[in-house]
mmCIF file of C-alpha atoms and ligand atoms in Angstrom:
data_model
loop_
_atom_site.group_PDB
_atom_site.id
_atom_site.type_symbol
_atom_site.label_atom_id
_atom_site.label_comp_id
_atom_site.label_asym_id
_atom_site.label_seq_id
_atom_site.Cartn_x
_atom_site.Cartn_y
_atom_site.Cartn_z
ATOM 1 C CA MET M 16 0.000 0.000 0.000
ATOM 2 C CA SER M 17 1.836 3.033 -1.309
ATOM 3 C CA ASP M 18 1.044 5.601 1.367
ATOM 4 C CA THR M 19 2.187 3.275 4.105
ATOM 5 C CA GLU M 20 5.477 2.551 2.378
ATOM 6 C CA ARG M 21 6.160 6.233 1.817
ATOM 7 C CA THR M 22 5.490 7.169 5.413
ATOM 8 C CA ALA M 23 7.862 4.381 6.500
ATOM 9 C CA ALA M 24 10.718 5.686 4.345
ATOM 10 C CA PHE M 25 12.809 6.627 7.395
ATOM 11 C CA THR M 26 12.644 3.421 9.433
ATOM 12 C CA ASP M 27 16.136 2.120 8.561
ATOM 13 C CA THR M 28 18.122 2.278 11.810
ATOM 14 C CA ALA M 29 21.321 3.349 9.991
ATOM 15 C CA LEU M 30 19.622 6.377 8.468
ATOM 16 C CA PRO M 31 19.227 8.831 11.378
ATOM 17 C CA GLU M 32 22.942 9.269 12.093
ATOM 18 C CA ARG M 33 23.669 9.792 8.382
ATOM 19 C CA TYR M 34 20.686 12.096 7.914
ATOM 20 C CA GLU M 35 21.790 14.354 10.719
ATOM 21 C CA ARG M 36 25.496 14.357 9.883
ATOM 22 C CA LEU M 37 25.229 14.636 6.088
ATOM 23 C CA LEU M 38 22.134 16.836 5.705
ATOM 24 C CA GLY M 39 21.661 18.586 9.051
ATOM 25 C CA PRO M 40 24.304 21.318 9.123
ATOM 26 C CA ALA M 41 23.988 22.516 5.514
ATOM 27 C CA LEU M 42 20.278 22.105 4.914
ATOM 28 C CA PHE M 43 17.841 21.281 7.692
ATOM 29 C CA ALA M 44 19.464 23.293 10.519
ATOM 30 C CA PRO M 45 19.527 26.588 8.576
ATOM 31 C CA TRP M 46 15.938 26.019 7.472
ATOM 32 C CA ALA M 47 14.958 25.299 11.090
ATOM 33 C CA GLU M 48 16.068 28.804 12.068
ATOM 34 C CA VAL M 49 13.946 30.290 9.279
ATOM 35 C CA LEU M 50 10.891 28.390 10.527
ATOM 36 C CA LEU M 51 11.502 29.350 14.159
ATOM 37 C CA ASP M 52 11.953 33.006 13.191
ATOM 38 C CA ALA M 53 8.619 32.865 11.360
ATOM 39 C CA VAL M 54 6.713 31.505 14.364
ATOM 40 C CA ALA M 55 8.662 33.671 16.827
ATOM 41 C CA VAL M 56 9.152 31.008 19.504
ATOM 42 C CA ALA M 57 9.268 32.782 22.870
ATOM 43 C CA PRO M 58 11.000 31.770 26.109
ATOM 44 C CA GLY M 59 8.731 29.481 28.117
ATOM 45 C CA ALA M 60 6.875 28.173 25.056
ATOM 46 C CA ARG M 61 5.264 24.727 25.172
ATOM 47 C CA ILE M 62 6.135 23.255 21.781
ATOM 48 C CA VAL M 63 5.063 20.124 19.926
ATOM 49 C CA GLU M 64 6.879 19.008 16.805
ATOM 50 C CA VAL M 65 5.516 16.595 14.215
ATOM 51 C CA ALA M 66 7.791 14.472 11.976
ATOM 52 C CA ALA M 67 10.641 15.700 14.140
ATOM 53 C CA GLY M 68 13.144 13.215 12.726
ATOM 54 C CA THR M 69 16.572 13.328 14.329
ATOM 55 C CA GLY M 70 15.783 16.557 16.166
ATOM 56 C CA VAL M 71 17.377 19.319 14.121
ATOM 57 C CA VAL M 72 14.349 21.581 14.663
ATOM 58 C CA THR M 73 13.636 20.038 18.060
ATOM 59 C CA ARG M 74 16.903 21.190 19.586
ATOM 60 C CA ALA M 75 16.827 24.618 17.947
ATOM 61 C CA ALA M 76 13.302 25.127 19.300
ATOM 62 C CA ALA M 77 14.368 23.966 22.769
ATOM 63 C CA ARG M 78 17.192 26.537 22.786
ATOM 64 C CA ARG M 79 14.730 29.296 21.964
ATOM 65 C CA ALA M 80 12.118 28.139 24.499
ATOM 66 C CA GLY M 81 14.743 28.045 27.252
ATOM 67 C CA GLN M 82 14.611 26.328 30.627
ATOM 68 C CA THR M 83 11.025 27.326 31.354
ATOM 69 C CA GLY M 84 9.667 25.903 28.121
ATOM 70 C CA HIS M 85 9.276 22.338 26.996
ATOM 71 C CA VAL M 86 9.299 20.426 23.712
ATOM 72 C CA LEU M 87 7.565 17.230 22.677
ATOM 73 C CA ALA M 88 9.169 15.759 19.535
ATOM 74 C CA THR M 89 7.081 13.173 17.664
ATOM 75 C CA ASP M 90 7.719 11.070 14.563
ATOM 76 C CA ILE M 91 6.330 7.883 13.060
ATOM 77 C CA SER M 92 9.806 6.319 12.802
ATOM 78 C CA PRO M 93 11.076 4.607 15.955
ATOM 79 C CA ALA M 94 14.637 4.866 14.562
ATOM 80 C CA MET M 95 14.405 8.632 14.112
ATOM 81 C CA ILE M 96 12.868 9.108 17.556
ATOM 82 C CA ALA M 97 15.484 6.907 19.243
ATOM 83 C CA PHE M 98 18.241 9.042 17.700
ATOM 84 C CA ASN M 99 16.411 12.257 18.595
ATOM 85 C CA ALA M 100 15.988 11.106 22.211
ATOM 86 C CA ALA M 101 19.654 10.113 22.538
ATOM 87 C CA HIS M 102 20.944 13.687 22.339
ATOM 88 C CA PRO M 103 22.085 14.954 25.737
ATOM 89 C CA PRO M 104 20.139 17.866 27.217
ATOM 90 C CA GLU M 105 21.682 21.257 26.443
ATOM 91 C CA PRO M 106 22.310 23.691 29.291
ATOM 92 C CA GLY M 107 19.740 26.476 29.278
ATOM 93 C CA ALA M 108 17.505 24.745 26.741
ATOM 94 C CA ALA M 109 13.978 23.456 27.312
ATOM 95 C CA PRO M 110 13.638 19.807 28.297
ATOM 96 C CA ILE M 111 12.723 17.555 25.371
ATOM 97 C CA ARG M 112 10.350 14.589 25.496
ATOM 98 C CA THR M 113 9.916 12.285 22.521
ATOM 99 C CA ALA M 114 7.161 9.991 21.291
ATOM 100 C CA VAL M 115 6.664 7.672 18.330
ATOM 101 C CA ALA M 116 3.419 8.837 16.750
ATOM 102 C CA PRO M 117 1.881 9.426 13.326
ATOM 103 C CA ALA M 118 1.144 13.049 12.503
ATOM 104 C CA THR M 119 -2.577 12.335 12.593
ATOM 105 C CA ALA M 120 -2.677 10.921 16.154
ATOM 106 C CA LEU M 121 -0.464 12.843 18.542
ATOM 107 C CA PRO M 122 -0.320 11.612 22.140
ATOM 108 C CA CYS M 123 -1.437 14.995 23.467
ATOM 109 C CA ALA M 124 -4.509 16.571 25.020
ATOM 110 C CA ASP M 125 -6.519 19.213 23.191
ATOM 111 C CA GLY M 126 -5.028 22.696 23.531
ATOM 112 C CA GLU M 127 -1.867 21.536 25.290
ATOM 113 C CA PHE M 128 0.692 23.587 23.303
ATOM 114 C CA ASP M 129 1.569 27.173 22.400
ATOM 115 C CA VAL M 130 3.479 26.234 19.240
ATOM 116 C CA ALA M 131 3.213 23.322 16.796
ATOM 117 C CA LEU M 132 5.969 22.757 14.235
ATOM 118 C CA CYS M 133 6.447 20.587 11.169
ATOM 119 C CA GLN M 134 9.503 20.907 8.929
ATOM 120 C CA GLN M 135 9.487 18.832 5.712
ATOM 121 C CA GLY M 136 7.161 16.168 7.065
ATOM 122 C CA MET M 137 4.216 16.935 4.767
ATOM 123 C CA PRO M 138 5.666 15.198 1.673
ATOM 124 C CA PHE M 139 5.546 11.901 3.543
ATOM 125 C CA PHE M 140 2.114 12.118 5.176
ATOM 126 C CA PRO M 141 -0.610 9.939 3.660
ATOM 127 C CA ASP M 142 -3.256 12.240 5.191
ATOM 128 C CA ARG M 143 -2.078 15.853 5.012
ATOM 129 C CA PRO M 144 -5.444 17.436 5.949
ATOM 130 C CA GLY M 145 -5.644 15.092 8.941
ATOM 131 C CA ALA M 146 -2.124 16.057 10.027
ATOM 132 C CA VAL M 147 -2.907 19.783 9.887
ATOM 133 C CA ARG M 148 -6.183 19.243 11.798
ATOM 134 C CA GLU M 149 -4.130 17.482 14.473
ATOM 135 C CA LEU M 150 -1.808 20.503 14.793
ATOM 136 C CA HIS M 151 -4.936 22.616 15.289
ATOM 137 C CA ARG M 152 -6.360 20.246 17.915
ATOM 138 C CA VAL M 153 -3.279 20.244 20.150
ATOM 139 C CA LEU M 154 -2.770 24.033 20.101
ATOM 140 C CA ARG M 155 -4.374 26.323 22.659
ATOM 141 C CA PRO M 156 -6.574 29.135 21.317
ATOM 142 C CA GLY M 157 -4.105 31.740 20.040
ATOM 143 C CA GLY M 158 -1.358 29.149 19.661
ATOM 144 C CA VAL M 159 0.748 29.207 16.512
ATOM 145 C CA ALA M 160 1.526 26.539 13.917
ATOM 146 C CA GLY M 161 4.630 26.663 11.720
ATOM 147 C CA ILE M 162 4.980 24.469 8.641
ATOM 148 C CA SER M 163 7.708 24.269 6.049
ATOM 149 C CA VAL M 164 7.700 22.267 2.833
ATOM 150 C CA TRP M 165 9.588 22.532 -0.494
ATOM 151 C CA THR M 166 7.856 24.575 -3.175
ATOM 152 C CA PRO M 167 7.088 23.732 -6.809
ATOM 153 C CA GLY M 168 8.732 25.645 -9.632
ATOM 154 C CA HIS M 169 12.303 24.994 -8.497
ATOM 155 C CA GLU M 170 14.360 21.843 -8.538
ATOM 156 C CA VAL M 171 14.459 20.473 -4.969
ATOM 157 C CA VAL M 172 18.205 20.499 -4.374
ATOM 158 C CA PRO M 173 20.049 18.351 -3.473
ATOM 159 C CA PHE M 174 17.374 15.646 -3.706
ATOM 160 C CA GLY M 175 16.194 16.172 -7.299
ATOM 161 C CA PRO M 176 19.669 15.815 -8.862
ATOM 162 C CA MET M 177 20.527 12.836 -6.629
ATOM 163 C CA ASN M 178 17.325 10.973 -7.308
ATOM 164 C CA GLY M 179 17.485 11.738 -11.026
ATOM 165 C CA ALA M 180 20.949 10.184 -11.310
ATOM 166 C CA LEU M 181 19.708 6.982 -9.654
ATOM 167 C CA GLN M 182 16.592 6.894 -11.801
ATOM 168 C CA ASP M 183 18.755 7.259 -14.926
ATOM 169 C CA VAL M 184 20.609 4.013 -14.135
ATOM 170 C CA GLY M 185 17.348 2.176 -13.528
ATOM 171 C CA ALA M 186 17.553 1.973 -9.727
ATOM 172 C CA PRO M 187 14.094 1.116 -8.360
ATOM 173 C CA GLU M 188 12.129 3.659 -6.320
ATOM 174 C CA PRO M 189 12.803 3.249 -2.586
ATOM 175 C CA PHE M 190 9.075 3.849 -2.042
ATOM 176 C CA PRO M 191 6.140 4.408 -4.396
ATOM 177 C CA GLY M 192 6.344 7.804 -6.081
ATOM 178 C CA GLY M 193 9.921 8.271 -4.901
ATOM 179 C CA TYR M 194 11.009 9.702 -8.262
ATOM 180 C CA ASP M 195 7.953 11.945 -8.567
ATOM 181 C CA GLU M 196 9.342 15.402 -7.784
ATOM 182 C CA THR M 197 5.840 16.843 -7.507
ATOM 183 C CA SER M 198 5.181 14.623 -4.496
ATOM 184 C CA TYR M 199 7.704 16.547 -2.367
ATOM 185 C CA VAL M 200 6.349 20.048 -2.922
ATOM 186 C CA LEU M 201 3.335 22.143 -1.994
ATOM 187 C CA SER M 202 2.552 25.662 -3.163
ATOM 188 C CA PRO M 203 1.900 28.489 -0.699
ATOM 189 C CA GLU M 204 -1.767 28.357 -1.805
ATOM 190 C CA GLN M 205 -1.999 24.624 -1.058
ATOM 191 C CA VAL M 206 -0.486 25.084 2.403
ATOM 192 C CA HIS M 207 -2.746 28.078 3.029
ATOM 193 C CA ASP M 208 -5.813 26.009 2.102
ATOM 194 C CA LEU M 209 -4.780 23.073 4.302
ATOM 195 C CA LEU M 210 -4.437 25.469 7.241
ATOM 196 C CA ALA M 211 -7.697 27.298 6.512
ATOM 197 C CA ASP M 212 -9.624 24.037 6.113
ATOM 198 C CA ALA M 213 -8.318 22.880 9.499
ATOM 199 C CA GLY M 214 -9.699 26.044 11.127
ATOM 200 C CA PHE M 215 -6.535 28.156 11.378
ATOM 201 C CA THR M 216 -6.733 31.946 11.056
ATOM 202 C CA ARG M 217 -4.218 34.760 10.401
ATOM 203 C CA ILE M 218 -2.461 32.528 7.880
ATOM 204 C CA ASP M 219 0.741 33.668 6.247
ATOM 205 C CA ALA M 220 2.160 31.115 3.783
ATOM 206 C CA ARG M 221 4.901 32.351 1.516
ATOM 207 C CA GLU M 222 7.715 31.030 -0.604
ATOM 208 C CA THR M 223 11.062 31.712 1.028
ATOM 209 C CA GLU M 224 14.531 31.376 -0.457
ATOM 210 C CA LEU M 225 17.534 30.216 1.521
ATOM 211 C CA LEU M 226 21.056 29.969 0.152
ATOM 212 C CA THR M 227 22.552 26.718 1.443
ATOM 213 C CA ARG M 228 26.309 26.214 1.595
ATOM 214 C CA TRP M 229 28.109 22.912 1.120
ATOM 215 C CA PRO M 230 31.826 22.303 1.679
ATOM 216 C CA SER M 231 32.449 20.300 -1.521
ATOM 217 C CA VAL M 232 30.794 18.366 -4.328
ATOM 218 C CA ASP M 233 31.854 15.137 -2.607
ATOM 219 C CA ALA M 234 30.065 16.167 0.591
ATOM 220 C CA LEU M 235 26.958 16.895 -1.409
ATOM 221 C CA VAL M 236 27.094 13.563 -3.254
ATOM 222 C CA ASP M 237 27.712 11.731 0.058
ATOM 223 C CA ALA M 238 24.567 13.344 1.423
ATOM 224 C CA VAL M 239 22.517 10.848 -0.598
ATOM 225 C CA HIS M 240 23.371 8.392 2.189
ATOM 226 C CA GLY M 241 21.348 10.561 4.564
ATOM 227 C CA THR M 242 18.241 9.884 2.459
ATOM 228 C CA PRO M 243 16.154 6.769 1.790
ATOM 229 C CA PHE M 244 17.807 6.739 -1.664
ATOM 230 C CA GLY M 245 21.282 6.003 -0.266
ATOM 231 C CA ALA M 246 20.588 2.267 -0.062
ATOM 232 C CA LEU M 247 19.979 2.230 -3.826
ATOM 233 C CA LEU M 248 23.479 3.558 -4.476
ATOM 234 C CA THR M 249 25.047 1.117 -2.033
ATOM 235 C CA ALA M 250 23.271 -1.768 -3.781
ATOM 236 C CA LEU M 251 25.074 -1.033 -7.076
ATOM 237 C CA ASP M 252 28.445 -2.620 -7.863
ATOM 238 C CA GLY M 253 31.563 -0.509 -7.296
ATOM 239 C CA GLU M 254 31.978 0.630 -10.911
ATOM 240 C CA ARG M 255 28.316 1.568 -11.230
ATOM 241 C CA GLN M 256 28.461 3.492 -7.936
ATOM 242 C CA LYS M 257 31.364 5.523 -9.315
ATOM 243 C CA GLN M 258 29.383 6.278 -12.463
ATOM 244 C CA VAL M 259 26.318 7.411 -10.549
ATOM 245 C CA ARG M 260 28.405 9.553 -8.211
ATOM 246 C CA ALA M 261 30.010 11.163 -11.257
ATOM 247 C CA VAL M 262 26.580 11.899 -12.755
ATOM 248 C CA MET M 263 25.441 13.446 -9.461
ATOM 249 C CA ALA M 264 28.640 15.499 -9.265
ATOM 250 C CA GLY M 265 28.008 16.742 -12.802
ATOM 251 C CA ARG M 266 24.500 17.827 -11.853
ATOM 252 C CA PHE M 267 25.847 19.795 -8.890
ATOM 253 C CA SER M 268 28.717 21.384 -10.816
ATOM 254 C CA ARG M 269 26.811 24.532 -11.767
ATOM 255 C CA TRP M 270 26.784 25.620 -8.133
ATOM 256 C CA VAL M 271 30.520 25.102 -7.509
ATOM 257 C CA ARG M 272 32.433 28.271 -6.695
ATOM 258 C CA ASP M 273 36.096 29.041 -7.291
ATOM 259 C CA ASP M 274 37.105 27.763 -3.843
ATOM 260 C CA GLY M 275 35.390 24.391 -4.419
ATOM 261 C CA THR M 276 32.500 25.079 -2.041
ATOM 262 C CA LEU M 277 28.921 25.265 -3.273
ATOM 263 C CA ALA M 278 26.205 27.847 -2.725
ATOM 264 C CA ILE M 279 22.788 26.507 -3.668
ATOM 265 C CA PRO M 280 19.499 28.401 -3.429
ATOM 266 C CA THR M 281 16.654 26.352 -1.954
ATOM 267 C CA TYR M 282 12.956 27.229 -1.728
ATOM 268 C CA SER M 283 10.310 26.346 0.863
ATOM 269 C CA VAL M 284 6.886 27.493 1.812
ATOM 270 C CA ILE M 285 7.186 28.889 5.290
ATOM 271 C CA ALA M 286 3.714 29.048 6.808
ATOM 272 C CA ARG M 287 2.568 30.515 10.074
ATOM 273 C CA ALA M 288 -1.013 30.408 11.314
ATOM 274 C CA SER M 289 -2.982 30.975 14.515
ATOM 275 C CA ARG M 290 -5.432 28.611 16.213
HETATM 276 C C1 SAM Q 25 12.587 14.766 5.693
HETATM 277 S S1 SAM Q 25 12.379 14.131 7.318
HETATM 278 C C2 SAM Q 25 12.190 15.643 8.245
HETATM 279 C C3 SAM Q 25 12.701 15.497 9.652
HETATM 280 C C4 SAM Q 25 12.813 16.785 10.466
HETATM 281 N N1 SAM Q 25 11.552 17.475 10.552
HETATM 282 C C5 SAM Q 25 13.881 17.709 9.935
HETATM 283 O O1 SAM Q 25 13.549 18.831 9.546
HETATM 284 O O2 SAM Q 25 15.048 17.313 9.896
HETATM 285 C C6 SAM Q 25 10.734 13.512 7.252
HETATM 286 C C7 SAM Q 25 10.290 12.841 8.548
HETATM 287 O O3 SAM Q 25 8.888 12.571 8.446
HETATM 288 C C8 SAM Q 25 8.641 11.402 9.207
HETATM 289 N N2 SAM Q 25 7.318 10.884 8.838
HETATM 290 C C9 SAM Q 25 6.976 10.292 7.682
HETATM 291 N N3 SAM Q 25 5.667 9.976 7.697
HETATM 292 C C10 SAM Q 25 5.176 10.378 8.892
HETATM 293 C C11 SAM Q 25 3.882 10.338 9.489
HETATM 294 N N4 SAM Q 25 2.830 9.828 8.839
HETATM 295 N N5 SAM Q 25 3.724 10.845 10.731
HETATM 296 C C12 SAM Q 25 4.788 11.372 11.388
HETATM 297 N N6 SAM Q 25 6.036 11.431 10.878
HETATM 298 C C13 SAM Q 25 6.226 10.948 9.633
HETATM 299 C C14 SAM Q 25 9.795 10.499 8.836
HETATM 300 O O4 SAM Q 25 9.948 9.417 9.715
HETATM 301 C C15 SAM Q 25 10.951 11.507 8.862
HETATM 302 O O5 SAM Q 25 11.558 11.550 10.121
#
C-alpha cells in the first residue's frame, strides 16, 4: 500500500545518524532557524513538533524556548525518535520529550501547546489534511503553527539531482512515487488552504529562499546516504556506484564556486497560522 510505504521511508536504523550528519548542518538546521523566526518562539513556550526526525528543529526550538519551556518531539519512525531522544540535554535549553506517533494521532490533550511545528514532514504524510487538523487540535486558542515544505517551480536540491541520477541508471524507487518530484512540494496556496480548512486563522504562507552552503561536491554527493535513496546507491556494484556519483557530481557542478565550495538556493513554503 503506497502511502504506508512512503510514510515508513525513514525506518532504517542506519539512516538517522547519516541524515543528521550529512544533511543537518547545511540544509535542515539553517531552514529550522527560518521556521523558528517565522513563528517567533518565545521563552517558556510549550512546543510540539511533528515528523521531528533526528531533532534538528527540536533542539533549535528547545534553545529558543529556554529552561522554562518544553518540547515534545514526535515522529512515526522509531529509529528517528530513538536518535532524537539520545541527544544529551543542552544547558539552558527546554527539556525535550519524545514519542513515536503518526502526525494524525499525537499523544497529546486538546489545547496543550503554544506552538506546533512541522519541517518537511508533509511530503511523507498519507493524510495531510488530517495532520494539519491534528496541529490545530493540540494548540491552545491563540497558539501558533509553523509548517515548512519545499515549493514547486524549483528543482528540490540536493534531492532532485541525486534521485534523477539513480533513476537514470534504472535503480528502483525506494518507495512508491519516490522519483515523482511533484510529491515533495506544496505551493503556498496549497499550504494556506490546508491550514484554513483545518480552522486556522491569520495565515501567512509564503515562498522563502535560503542559500545553502556545502563544503564540496563530494560532501553533497555523500549526502545521498542521509536519504532513503542512499541504499539504492550502495546496492550497485563498485563501478556503477562511481558512475552514478560522477553523474550526481556533474549535476551539482553549476553551483561550484572558485574555492570548491557550493552555494545553492533552496525554496520552501514557510507558513505561520494561529489557532
Ligand atoms: C525529511 S524528514 C524531516 C525530519 C525533520 N523534521 C527535519 O527537519 O530534519 C521527514 C520525517 O517525516 C517522518 N514521517 C513520515 N511519515 C510520517 C507520518 N505519517 N507521521 C509522522 N512522521 C512521519 C519520517 O519518519 C521523517 O523523520
